[in-house]
PDB file of C-alpha atoms in Angstrom:
ATOM      1  CA  MET A   1       0.000   0.000   0.000  1.00 37.00           C
ATOM      2  CA  HIS A   2       1.167   3.521  -0.775  1.00 44.00           C
ATOM      3  CA  ASP A   3       1.571   5.972   2.058  1.00 51.00           C
ATOM      4  CA  GLU A   4      -1.889   7.591   2.065  1.00 73.00           C
ATOM      5  CA  PRO A   5      -0.788  10.971   3.522  1.00 71.00           C
ATOM      6  CA  SER A   6       1.531  11.424   0.547  1.00 88.00           C
ATOM      7  CA  LEU A   7      -1.465  11.586  -1.773  1.00 95.00           C
ATOM      8  CA  PRO A   8      -2.493  15.149  -2.688  1.00 97.00           C
ATOM      9  CA  LYS A   9      -5.759  16.574  -1.418  1.00 97.00           C
ATOM     10  CA  LEU A  10      -8.311  17.102  -4.197  1.00 98.00           C
ATOM     11  CA  SER A  11     -10.965  19.817  -4.256  1.00 98.00           C
ATOM     12  CA  ILE A  12     -13.948  19.024  -6.467  1.00 98.00           C
ATOM     13  CA  VAL A  13     -16.573  21.677  -7.254  1.00 98.00           C
ATOM     14  CA  THR A  14     -19.997  21.104  -8.784  1.00 98.00           C
ATOM     15  CA  PRO A  15     -21.827  24.158 -10.150  1.00 97.00           C
ATOM     16  CA  SER A  16     -25.543  23.526 -10.516  1.00 96.00           C
ATOM     17  CA  TYR A  17     -28.816  25.226 -11.349  1.00 96.00           C
ATOM     18  CA  ASN A  18     -32.131  23.389 -11.663  1.00 95.00           C
ATOM     19  CA  GLN A  19     -30.448  20.088 -12.508  1.00 94.00           C
ATOM     20  CA  GLY A  20     -32.368  18.024  -9.968  1.00 95.00           C
ATOM     21  CA  GLY A  21     -32.884  15.251 -12.476  1.00 94.00           C
ATOM     22  CA  PHE A  22     -29.147  14.581 -12.640  1.00 95.00           C
ATOM     23  CA  LEU A  23     -27.617  16.153  -9.538  1.00 97.00           C
ATOM     24  CA  GLU A  24     -27.879  13.226  -7.120  1.00 98.00           C
ATOM     25  CA  THR A  25     -26.144  10.873  -9.540  1.00 97.00           C
ATOM     26  CA  THR A  26     -23.364  13.397 -10.030  1.00 98.00           C
ATOM     27  CA  MET A  27     -22.922  13.963  -6.298  1.00 98.00           C
ATOM     28  CA  LEU A  28     -22.797  10.250  -5.534  1.00 98.00           C
ATOM     29  CA  SER A  29     -20.207   9.744  -8.279  1.00 98.00           C
ATOM     30  CA  VAL A  30     -17.977  12.075  -6.252  1.00 98.00           C
ATOM     31  CA  LEU A  31     -18.915  11.131  -2.708  1.00 98.00           C
ATOM     32  CA  GLU A  32     -18.513   7.388  -3.306  1.00 98.00           C
ATOM     33  CA  GLN A  33     -14.955   7.691  -4.625  1.00 97.00           C
ATOM     34  CA  SER A  34     -12.471   5.436  -2.841  1.00 93.00           C
ATOM     35  CA  TYR A  35      -9.977   8.229  -2.229  1.00 96.00           C
ATOM     36  CA  PRO A  36      -8.915   9.286   1.246  1.00 94.00           C
ATOM     37  CA  ARG A  37      -8.138  12.972   0.697  1.00 95.00           C
ATOM     38  CA  PHE A  38     -10.731  15.069  -1.077  1.00 97.00           C
ATOM     39  CA  GLU A  39     -13.281  17.754  -0.324  1.00 98.00           C
ATOM     40  CA  TYR A  40     -16.504  18.322  -2.211  1.00 98.00           C
ATOM     41  CA  ILE A  41     -18.059  21.737  -2.775  1.00 98.00           C
ATOM     42  CA  VAL A  42     -21.464  22.319  -4.356  1.00 98.00           C
ATOM     43  CA  ILE A  43     -22.439  25.774  -5.619  1.00 98.00           C
ATOM     44  CA  ASP A  44     -26.128  26.002  -6.481  1.00 98.00           C
ATOM     45  CA  GLY A  45     -27.438  29.043  -8.336  1.00 97.00           C
ATOM     46  CA  GLY A  46     -30.711  29.311  -6.411  1.00 97.00           C
ATOM     47  CA  SER A  47     -32.507  26.321  -7.913  1.00 97.00           C
ATOM     48  CA  THR A  48     -36.290  26.147  -7.751  1.00 97.00           C
ATOM     49  CA  ASP A  49     -36.521  22.398  -8.375  1.00 96.00           C
ATOM     50  CA  GLU A  50     -35.565  19.534  -6.025  1.00 97.00           C
ATOM     51  CA  SER A  51     -31.834  20.352  -6.166  1.00 97.00           C
ATOM     52  CA  VAL A  52     -31.589  21.930  -2.702  1.00 98.00           C
ATOM     53  CA  GLU A  53     -33.395  18.967  -1.144  1.00 98.00           C
ATOM     54  CA  ILE A  54     -30.890  16.638  -2.788  1.00 98.00           C
ATOM     55  CA  ILE A  55     -27.899  18.658  -1.568  1.00 98.00           C
ATOM     56  CA  ARG A  56     -29.263  18.718   1.998  1.00 98.00           C
ATOM     57  CA  ARG A  57     -29.563  14.939   1.832  1.00 98.00           C
ATOM     58  CA  TYR A  58     -25.775  14.693   1.612  1.00 98.00           C
ATOM     59  CA  GLN A  59     -24.707  17.905   3.339  1.00 97.00           C
ATOM     60  CA  ASP A  60     -22.861  16.076   6.115  1.00 97.00           C
ATOM     61  CA  ARG A  61     -20.501  14.686   3.455  1.00 97.00           C
ATOM     62  CA  VAL A  62     -20.017  18.005   1.645  1.00 98.00           C
ATOM     63  CA  ALA A  63     -17.292  20.421   2.762  1.00 98.00           C
ATOM     64  CA  TYR A  64     -19.286  23.483   1.702  1.00 98.00           C
ATOM     65  CA  TRP A  65     -22.466  24.238  -0.186  1.00 98.00           C
ATOM     66  CA  VAL A  66     -24.604  27.262  -0.900  1.00 98.00           C
ATOM     67  CA  THR A  67     -27.738  28.044  -2.839  1.00 98.00           C
ATOM     68  CA  GLU A  68     -28.065  31.620  -4.046  1.00 97.00           C
ATOM     69  CA  LYS A  69     -28.360  33.508  -7.294  1.00 96.00           C
ATOM     70  CA  ASP A  70     -25.053  33.775  -9.132  1.00 95.00           C
ATOM     71  CA  GLY A  71     -23.662  35.117 -12.371  1.00 94.00           C
ATOM     72  CA  GLY A  72     -23.610  31.832 -14.249  1.00 94.00           C
ATOM     73  CA  GLN A  73     -21.525  28.687 -14.481  1.00 95.00           C
ATOM     74  CA  ALA A  74     -18.066  30.287 -14.496  1.00 97.00           C
ATOM     75  CA  HIS A  75     -19.015  32.518 -11.550  1.00 98.00           C
ATOM     76  CA  ALA A  76     -20.244  29.493  -9.600  1.00 98.00           C
ATOM     77  CA  ILE A  77     -17.003  27.606 -10.261  1.00 98.00           C
ATOM     78  CA  ASN A  78     -14.969  30.613  -9.163  1.00 98.00           C
ATOM     79  CA  LYS A  79     -16.969  30.781  -5.931  1.00 98.00           C
ATOM     80  CA  GLY A  80     -16.097  27.156  -5.298  1.00 98.00           C
ATOM     81  CA  LEU A  81     -12.461  27.745  -6.207  1.00 98.00           C
ATOM     82  CA  LYS A  82     -12.207  30.446  -3.545  1.00 98.00           C
ATOM     83  CA  ARG A  83     -13.427  27.926  -0.951  1.00 98.00           C
ATOM     84  CA  ALA A  84     -11.114  25.143  -2.120  1.00 98.00           C
ATOM     85  CA  THR A  85      -8.207  24.065   0.093  1.00 98.00           C
ATOM     86  CA  GLY A  86      -6.876  21.097  -1.887  1.00 98.00           C
ATOM     87  CA  GLU A  87      -3.643  20.917  -3.833  1.00 98.00           C
ATOM     88  CA  ILE A  88      -5.528  19.729  -6.917  1.00 98.00           C
ATOM     89  CA  PHE A  89      -8.651  21.419  -8.290  1.00 98.00           C
ATOM     90  CA  ALA A  90     -11.344  20.207 -10.678  1.00 98.00           C
ATOM     91  CA  PHE A  91     -14.987  20.806 -11.397  1.00 98.00           C
ATOM     92  CA  ILE A  92     -17.647  18.341 -12.485  1.00 98.00           C
ATOM     93  CA  ASN A  93     -20.900  19.706 -13.856  1.00 96.00           C
ATOM     94  CA  SER A  94     -24.170  18.599 -12.316  1.00 95.00           C
ATOM     95  CA  ASP A  95     -25.109  16.364 -15.250  1.00 93.00           C
ATOM     96  CA  ASP A  96     -21.717  14.664 -15.648  1.00 96.00           C
ATOM     97  CA  LEU A  97     -20.056  11.882 -13.636  1.00 97.00           C
ATOM     98  CA  TYR A  98     -16.774  10.662 -12.251  1.00 98.00           C
ATOM     99  CA  LEU A  99     -16.177   6.974 -12.851  1.00 98.00           C
ATOM    100  CA  PRO A 100     -15.268   4.634  -9.947  1.00 98.00           C
ATOM    101  CA  GLY A 101     -11.599   4.976  -9.036  1.00 97.00           C
ATOM    102  CA  ALA A 102     -11.203   8.269 -10.899  1.00 98.00           C
ATOM    103  CA  LEU A 103      -9.867  10.346  -8.016  1.00 98.00           C
ATOM    104  CA  ARG A 104      -7.524   7.538  -6.957  1.00 97.00           C
ATOM    105  CA  ALA A 105      -6.057   7.374 -10.478  1.00 98.00           C
ATOM    106  CA  VAL A 106      -5.663  11.154 -10.626  1.00 98.00           C
ATOM    107  CA  GLY A 107      -4.214  11.493  -7.133  1.00 98.00           C
ATOM    108  CA  GLU A 108      -1.721   8.685  -7.749  1.00 97.00           C
ATOM    109  CA  TYR A 109      -0.592  10.321 -10.993  1.00 98.00           C
ATOM    110  CA  PHE A 110       0.054  13.674  -9.323  1.00 98.00           C
ATOM    111  CA  ARG A 111       1.865  11.912  -6.469  1.00 97.00           C
ATOM    112  CA  ARG A 112       4.132  10.075  -8.910  1.00 96.00           C
ATOM    113  CA  HIS A 113       4.666  13.158 -11.106  1.00 97.00           C
ATOM    114  CA  PRO A 114       5.259  16.083  -8.737  1.00 96.00           C
ATOM    115  CA  THR A 115       6.125  18.449 -11.597  1.00 97.00           C
ATOM    116  CA  CYS A 116       2.780  17.883 -13.325  1.00 98.00           C
ATOM    117  CA  THR A 117       0.553  20.947 -13.001  1.00 98.00           C
ATOM    118  CA  TRP A 118      -2.264  20.022 -15.384  1.00 98.00           C
ATOM    119  CA  LEU A 119      -3.677  16.584 -16.092  1.00 98.00           C
ATOM    120  CA  CYS A 120      -6.347  15.309 -18.456  1.00 98.00           C
ATOM    121  CA  GLY A 121      -7.865  11.862 -18.145  1.00 98.00           C
ATOM    122  CA  ASP A 122     -10.143  10.249 -20.703  1.00 98.00           C
ATOM    123  CA  THR A 123     -13.871  10.947 -20.775  1.00 98.00           C
ATOM    124  CA  ILE A 124     -16.672   8.702 -22.002  1.00 97.00           C
ATOM    125  CA  LEU A 125     -19.536  10.364 -23.886  1.00 95.00           C
ATOM    126  CA  PHE A 126     -23.020   9.013 -23.191  1.00 93.00           C
ATOM    127  CA  GLY A 127     -26.640   9.999 -23.372  1.00 88.00           C
ATOM    128  CA  PRO A 128     -30.137   8.905 -24.343  1.00 89.00           C
ATOM    129  CA  GLY A 129     -30.407   7.245 -27.724  1.00 85.00           C
ATOM    130  CA  ARG A 130     -26.662   6.832 -28.243  1.00 85.00           C
ATOM    131  CA  ALA A 131     -24.157   4.136 -27.440  1.00 89.00           C
ATOM    132  CA  PRO A 132     -21.400   5.160 -24.997  1.00 92.00           C
ATOM    133  CA  GLU A 133     -18.340   6.432 -26.839  1.00 93.00           C
ATOM    134  CA  HIS A 134     -14.749   6.496 -25.596  1.00 94.00           C
ATOM    135  CA  PRO A 135     -13.082   9.030 -27.903  1.00 91.00           C
ATOM    136  CA  ARG A 136      -9.324   9.193 -28.256  1.00 94.00           C
ATOM    137  CA  THR A 137      -8.061  12.057 -26.131  1.00 97.00           C
ATOM    138  CA  ARG A 138      -5.860  14.689 -27.747  1.00 96.00           C
ATOM    139  CA  VAL A 139      -4.792  17.167 -25.098  1.00 97.00           C
ATOM    140  CA  PRO A 140      -4.204  20.827 -26.029  1.00 96.00           C
ATOM    141  CA  LYS A 141      -0.487  21.198 -26.721  1.00 96.00           C
ATOM    142  CA  SER A 142      -0.167  24.895 -27.537  1.00 97.00           C
ATOM    143  CA  ALA A 143      -2.258  28.049 -27.631  1.00 97.00           C
ATOM    144  CA  ALA A 144      -2.588  27.686 -31.402  1.00 96.00           C
ATOM    145  CA  HIS A 145      -3.671  24.063 -30.919  1.00 95.00           C
ATOM    146  CA  ALA A 146      -6.392  25.199 -28.528  1.00 95.00           C
ATOM    147  CA  LEU A 147      -7.465  28.212 -30.609  1.00 94.00           C
ATOM    148  CA  SER A 148      -7.746  26.023 -33.710  1.00 91.00           C
ATOM    149  CA  TRP A 149      -9.881  23.486 -31.817  1.00 84.00           C
ATOM    150  CA  ALA A 150      -7.409  20.814 -32.891  1.00 90.00           C
ATOM    151  CA  TYR A 151      -7.616  19.027 -29.547  1.00 93.00           C
ATOM    152  CA  ARG A 152     -10.231  16.682 -28.154  1.00 94.00           C
ATOM    153  CA  ALA A 153     -10.210  16.628 -24.400  1.00 96.00           C
ATOM    154  CA  PRO A 154     -13.663  16.926 -22.783  1.00 94.00           C
ATOM    155  CA  GLN A 155     -13.654  19.143 -19.702  1.00 96.00           C
ATOM    156  CA  PRO A 156     -14.746  16.532 -17.086  1.00 97.00           C
ATOM    157  CA  GLY A 157     -11.330  14.854 -17.432  1.00 98.00           C
ATOM    158  CA  MET A 158      -9.395  18.020 -16.496  1.00 98.00           C
ATOM    159  CA  PHE A 159      -7.506  18.497 -13.187  1.00 98.00           C
ATOM    160  CA  TRP A 160      -5.106  21.294 -12.194  1.00 98.00           C
ATOM    161  CA  ARG A 161      -2.776  22.170  -9.365  1.00 98.00           C
ATOM    162  CA  ARG A 162      -4.813  24.845  -7.653  1.00 98.00           C
ATOM    163  CA  GLU A 163      -2.149  27.540  -7.783  1.00 98.00           C
ATOM    164  CA  ILE A 164      -2.101  27.647 -11.593  1.00 98.00           C
ATOM    165  CA  VAL A 165      -5.840  28.366 -11.794  1.00 98.00           C
ATOM    166  CA  ALA A 166      -5.932  30.775  -8.853  1.00 97.00           C
ATOM    167  CA  ASP A 167      -6.999  33.614 -11.176  1.00 95.00           C
ATOM    168  CA  GLY A 168     -10.144  31.662 -11.956  1.00 97.00           C
ATOM    169  CA  PHE A 169     -12.281  31.432 -15.057  1.00 97.00           C
ATOM    170  CA  GLN A 170     -13.265  34.539 -16.977  1.00 96.00           C
ATOM    171  CA  GLU A 171     -16.933  35.055 -16.195  1.00 96.00           C
ATOM    172  CA  LYS A 172     -17.722  36.979 -19.387  1.00 95.00           C
ATOM    173  CA  TRP A 173     -17.792  33.656 -21.255  1.00 94.00           C
ATOM    174  CA  ARG A 174     -20.935  31.559 -20.884  1.00 92.00           C
ATOM    175  CA  TYR A 175     -19.815  28.615 -23.019  1.00 91.00           C
ATOM    176  CA  CYS A 176     -16.065  28.552 -23.697  1.00 94.00           C
ATOM    177  CA  PHE A 177     -14.626  29.724 -20.378  1.00 96.00           C
ATOM    178  CA  ASP A 178     -12.722  26.447 -20.084  1.00 96.00           C
ATOM    179  CA  ASN A 179     -11.119  26.778 -23.526  1.00 96.00           C
ATOM    180  CA  GLU A 180     -10.128  30.351 -22.710  1.00 97.00           C
ATOM    181  CA  LEU A 181      -8.427  29.131 -19.538  1.00 98.00           C
ATOM    182  CA  TYR A 182      -6.510  26.506 -21.523  1.00 97.00           C
ATOM    183  CA  VAL A 183      -5.214  29.217 -23.858  1.00 97.00           C
ATOM    184  CA  ARG A 184      -4.023  31.348 -20.932  1.00 97.00           C
ATOM    185  CA  LEU A 185      -2.287  28.400 -19.286  1.00 98.00           C
ATOM    186  CA  LEU A 186      -0.572  27.348 -22.505  1.00 98.00           C
ATOM    187  CA  LEU A 187       0.625  30.896 -23.153  1.00 97.00           C
ATOM    188  CA  ARG A 188       2.166  30.855 -19.667  1.00 97.00           C
ATOM    189  CA  GLY A 189       4.088  27.695 -20.522  1.00 97.00           C
ATOM    190  CA  HIS A 190       2.026  25.117 -18.647  1.00 97.00           C
ATOM    191  CA  ARG A 191       1.766  21.685 -20.243  1.00 97.00           C
ATOM    192  CA  CYS A 192      -1.273  19.425 -20.175  1.00 98.00           C
ATOM    193  CA  GLU A 193      -0.304  15.811 -19.481  1.00 98.00           C
ATOM    194  CA  HIS A 194      -2.473  12.864 -20.506  1.00 98.00           C
ATOM    195  CA  LEU A 195      -3.660  10.098 -18.200  1.00 98.00           C
ATOM    196  CA  PRO A 196      -4.879   7.294 -20.515  1.00 97.00           C
ATOM    197  CA  VAL A 197      -7.584   6.148 -18.104  1.00 97.00           C
ATOM    198  CA  ALA A 198     -11.318   6.858 -18.364  1.00 97.00           C
ATOM    199  CA  VAL A 199     -12.039   9.003 -15.306  1.00 98.00           C
ATOM    200  CA  ALA A 200     -15.287  10.766 -16.227  1.00 98.00           C
ATOM    201  CA  ALA A 201     -18.468  10.533 -18.251  1.00 97.00           C
ATOM    202  CA  TYR A 202     -19.908  13.468 -20.187  1.00 95.00           C
ATOM    203  CA  ARG A 203     -23.696  13.348 -20.479  1.00 92.00           C
ATOM    204  CA  LEU A 204     -25.158  14.597 -23.763  1.00 87.00           C
ATOM    205  CA  HIS A 205     -28.882  15.259 -23.428  1.00 67.00           C
ATOM    206  CA  PRO A 206     -31.400  17.546 -25.140  1.00 71.00           C
ATOM    207  CA  THR A 207     -31.251  20.300 -22.501  1.00 67.00           C
ATOM    208  CA  SER A 208     -27.465  20.384 -22.041  1.00 62.00           C
ATOM    209  CA  LYS A 209     -25.717  23.503 -23.287  1.00 62.00           C
ATOM    210  CA  THR A 210     -23.485  21.421 -25.546  1.00 60.00           C
ATOM    211  CA  VAL A 211     -26.535  20.097 -27.412  1.00 56.00           C
ATOM    212  CA  ALA A 212     -29.152  22.836 -27.053  1.00 54.00           C
ATOM    213  CA  GLU A 213     -26.898  25.882 -27.410  1.00 64.00           C
ATOM    214  CA  ALA A 214     -24.154  24.700 -29.775  1.00 68.00           C
ATOM    215  CA  ALA A 215     -24.209  27.986 -31.711  1.00 77.00           C
ATOM    216  CA  GLY A 216     -23.164  29.811 -28.558  1.00 78.00           C
ATOM    217  CA  PHE A 217     -20.020  27.685 -28.300  1.00 80.00           C
ATOM    218  CA  ASP A 218     -19.102  28.470 -31.910  1.00 85.00           C
ATOM    219  CA  ARG A 219     -19.617  32.199 -31.429  1.00 90.00           C
ATOM    220  CA  GLU A 220     -17.553  32.427 -28.253  1.00 93.00           C
ATOM    221  CA  PHE A 221     -14.826  30.175 -29.622  1.00 92.00           C
ATOM    222  CA  ASP A 222     -14.346  32.551 -32.550  1.00 92.00           C
ATOM    223  CA  GLU A 223     -14.398  35.604 -30.282  1.00 94.00           C
ATOM    224  CA  ILE A 224     -11.671  34.078 -28.116  1.00 95.00           C
ATOM    225  CA  ALA A 225      -9.589  33.277 -31.195  1.00 93.00           C
ATOM    226  CA  GLU A 226      -9.979  36.908 -32.321  1.00 93.00           C
ATOM    227  CA  ILE A 227      -8.674  38.106 -28.957  1.00 95.00           C
ATOM    228  CA  TYR A 228      -5.698  35.788 -28.648  1.00 95.00           C
ATOM    229  CA  HIS A 229      -4.367  35.177 -32.153  1.00 91.00           C
ATOM    230  CA  PRO A 230      -2.550  38.559 -32.218  1.00 92.00           C
ATOM    231  CA  HIS A 231      -0.572  37.361 -29.162  1.00 92.00           C
ATOM    232  CA  LEU A 232       0.914  34.529 -31.221  1.00 95.00           C
ATOM    233  CA  ALA A 233       3.731  34.691 -33.752  1.00 94.00           C
ATOM    234  CA  GLY A 234       4.877  32.893 -36.882  1.00 95.00           C
ATOM    235  CA  SER A 235       3.230  29.636 -37.862  1.00 94.00           C
ATOM    236  CA  ALA A 236       1.148  29.543 -34.666  1.00 95.00           C
ATOM    237  CA  ARG A 237      -0.493  32.842 -35.549  1.00 95.00           C
ATOM    238  CA  ARG A 238      -1.025  31.799 -39.177  1.00 95.00           C
ATOM    239  CA  TRP A 239      -2.571  28.481 -38.108  1.00 93.00           C
ATOM    240  CA  THR A 240      -5.016  30.193 -35.753  1.00 94.00           C
ATOM    241  CA  LEU A 241      -5.967  32.868 -38.283  1.00 93.00           C
ATOM    242  CA  GLY A 242      -6.324  30.258 -41.037  1.00 93.00           C
ATOM    243  CA  THR A 243      -8.695  28.239 -38.865  1.00 93.00           C
ATOM    244  CA  LEU A 244     -10.705  31.339 -38.020  1.00 91.00           C
ATOM    245  CA  LEU A 245     -11.056  32.139 -41.731  1.00 92.00           C
ATOM    246  CA  LEU A 246     -12.209  28.584 -42.463  1.00 91.00           C
ATOM    247  CA  ARG A 247     -14.873  28.886 -39.780  1.00 90.00           C
ATOM    248  CA  ARG A 248     -15.993  32.174 -41.313  1.00 91.00           C
ATOM    249  CA  SER A 249     -16.228  30.416 -44.670  1.00 91.00           C
ATOM    250  CA  LEU A 250     -18.558  27.839 -43.149  1.00 88.00           C
ATOM    251  CA  GLN A 251     -20.658  30.572 -41.545  1.00 89.00           C
ATOM    252  CA  ALA A 252     -20.913  32.457 -44.839  1.00 91.00           C
ATOM    253  CA  SER A 253     -21.961  29.237 -46.576  1.00 90.00           C
ATOM    254  CA  ALA A 254     -24.637  28.640 -43.971  1.00 88.00           C
ATOM    255  CA  ALA A 255     -25.898  32.182 -44.589  1.00 90.00           C
ATOM    256  CA  GLY A 256     -26.049  31.509 -48.342  1.00 92.00           C
ATOM    257  CA  ASP A 257     -23.257  33.966 -49.197  1.00 92.00           C
ATOM    258  CA  ALA A 258     -21.253  31.980 -51.737  1.00 89.00           C
ATOM    259  CA  ARG A 259     -18.881  34.828 -52.587  1.00 91.00           C
ATOM    260  CA  ALA A 260     -17.906  35.458 -48.977  1.00 92.00           C
ATOM    261  CA  ALA A 261     -17.507  31.727 -48.358  1.00 90.00           C
ATOM    262  CA  ALA A 262     -15.115  31.403 -51.305  1.00 91.00           C
ATOM    263  CA  ARG A 263     -13.233  34.550 -50.308  1.00 93.00           C
ATOM    264  CA  TYR A 264     -12.633  33.354 -46.762  1.00 91.00           C
ATOM    265  CA  LEU A 265     -11.615  29.924 -48.043  1.00 91.00           C
ATOM    266  CA  LEU A 266      -9.034  31.430 -50.390  1.00 92.00           C
ATOM    267  CA  ARG A 267      -7.686  33.754 -47.689  1.00 94.00           C
ATOM    268  CA  SER A 268      -7.322  30.811 -45.342  1.00 92.00           C
ATOM    269  CA  PHE A 269      -5.234  28.921 -47.895  1.00 92.00           C
ATOM    270  CA  VAL A 270      -3.011  31.977 -48.489  1.00 94.00           C
ATOM    271  CA  VAL A 271      -2.509  32.580 -44.757  1.00 93.00           C
ATOM    272  CA  HIS A 272      -1.887  28.936 -43.813  1.00 93.00           C
ATOM    273  CA  PRO A 273      -1.299  26.580 -46.774  1.00 93.00           C
ATOM    274  CA  PRO A 274      -0.766  23.487 -44.544  1.00 90.00           C
ATOM    275  CA  GLY A 275      -4.433  23.836 -43.586  1.00 87.00           C
ATOM    276  CA  ILE A 276      -5.329  22.174 -46.880  1.00 89.00           C
ATOM    277  CA  ALA A 277      -4.492  18.849 -45.223  1.00 86.00           C
ATOM    278  CA  GLY A 278      -7.138  19.314 -42.571  1.00 84.00           C
ATOM    279  CA  ARG A 279     -10.739  18.130 -42.480  1.00 81.00           C
ATOM    280  CA  LEU A 280     -11.970  21.646 -41.761  1.00 83.00           C
ATOM    281  CA  PHE A 281     -10.531  22.916 -45.052  1.00 81.00           C
ATOM    282  CA  TRP A 282     -12.215  20.227 -47.151  1.00 84.00           C
ATOM    283  CA  GLY A 283     -15.427  20.561 -45.208  1.00 81.00           C
ATOM    284  CA  SER A 284     -15.392  24.301 -45.892  1.00 84.00           C
ATOM    285  CA  LEU A 285     -14.662  23.695 -49.576  1.00 80.00           C
ATOM    286  CA  ARG A 286     -17.522  21.213 -49.945  1.00 85.00           C
ATOM    287  CA  GLN A 287     -19.920  23.577 -48.189  1.00 86.00           C
ATOM    288  CA  ALA A 288     -18.773  26.546 -50.274  1.00 79.00           C
ATOM    289  CA  LEU A 289     -19.263  24.595 -53.525  1.00 83.00           C
ATOM    290  CA  ARG A 290     -22.679  23.459 -52.338  1.00 83.00           C
ATOM    291  CA  THR A 291     -23.610  27.069 -51.633  1.00 80.00           C
ATOM    292  CA  VAL A 292     -22.462  28.094 -55.119  1.00 68.00           C
ATOM    293  CA  ARG A 293     -24.614  25.359 -56.701  1.00 75.00           C
ATOM    294  CA  LEU A 294     -27.660  26.340 -54.664  1.00 69.00           C
ATOM    295  CA  THR A 295     -27.152  30.003 -55.518  1.00 62.00           C
ATOM    296  CA  LYS A 296     -27.029  29.248 -59.244  1.00 61.00           C
ATOM    297  CA  ARG A 297     -30.003  26.881 -59.023  1.00 62.00           C
ATOM    298  CA  ASN A 298     -32.060  29.603 -57.398  1.00 59.00           C
ATOM    299  CA  GLY A 299     -31.089  32.080 -60.083  1.00 55.00           C
ATOM    300  CA  LEU A 300     -29.160  34.320 -57.731  1.00 47.00           C
ATOM    301  CA  GLY A 301     -25.735  33.929 -59.376  1.00 47.00           C
ATOM    302  CA  ASP A 302     -24.116  36.147 -62.002  1.00 43.00           C
TER     303      ASP A 302
END
């Protein structure tokens, strides 16, 4: 047996608002972890459903909880972060889950790798009407990698040493506050390490933001790329700008503007020629050509 006191203390925060249908399952996925050193914090945004009753049911096992109106998900997580006392910090949303043994696997990794400041375990995707999926994790390796959405690392698998996230999440972002944090950390030189173990499960359901408000994620992602790409240099800056132009091409195609779609596509190729090897480029090209055909068919072309 390993010396238990040598394991780092973990602080887990759950932000929640009117998620009574999922909250108990999420809380139990944390509280029933076989890990000796963790604290659990629940920040409820003033729910009007059964959420508060559920939290009270387990309040003797929760280090801190509150129910009051807040400024949204990022604000709730920041409130929990201020209460956290563990060496390692993570948050699990109130419709997601930690898998059995997750905190043990994470704590052991940090114990064995004392220089690790940021860890990402694998996450299973699940939900009604779909078979569980265990996607291959690709952690964000650079700011350009993150700003080009070239990584695949669902948030529930993320854990950080608390000191590197002490500044918190930027509360202006409703959807992509986690991606924005990754960019800041990568610009500061922090490296995300990969733990090839499934530690969490990400629930996709009709009312989740990921499913119901996907357009919001796209909009904020592009706004963040606009803010940060000038901070990059050389190929990293060209890659990020090229990706942004490809996304604009797709948006123009969706709006039926064939000329703008083609213009953005061409500019993307000029800015970052290696982008031609990517799926996004060919997807943008196919959509642009489809828009051209539809425009001509409808008699709107030259």
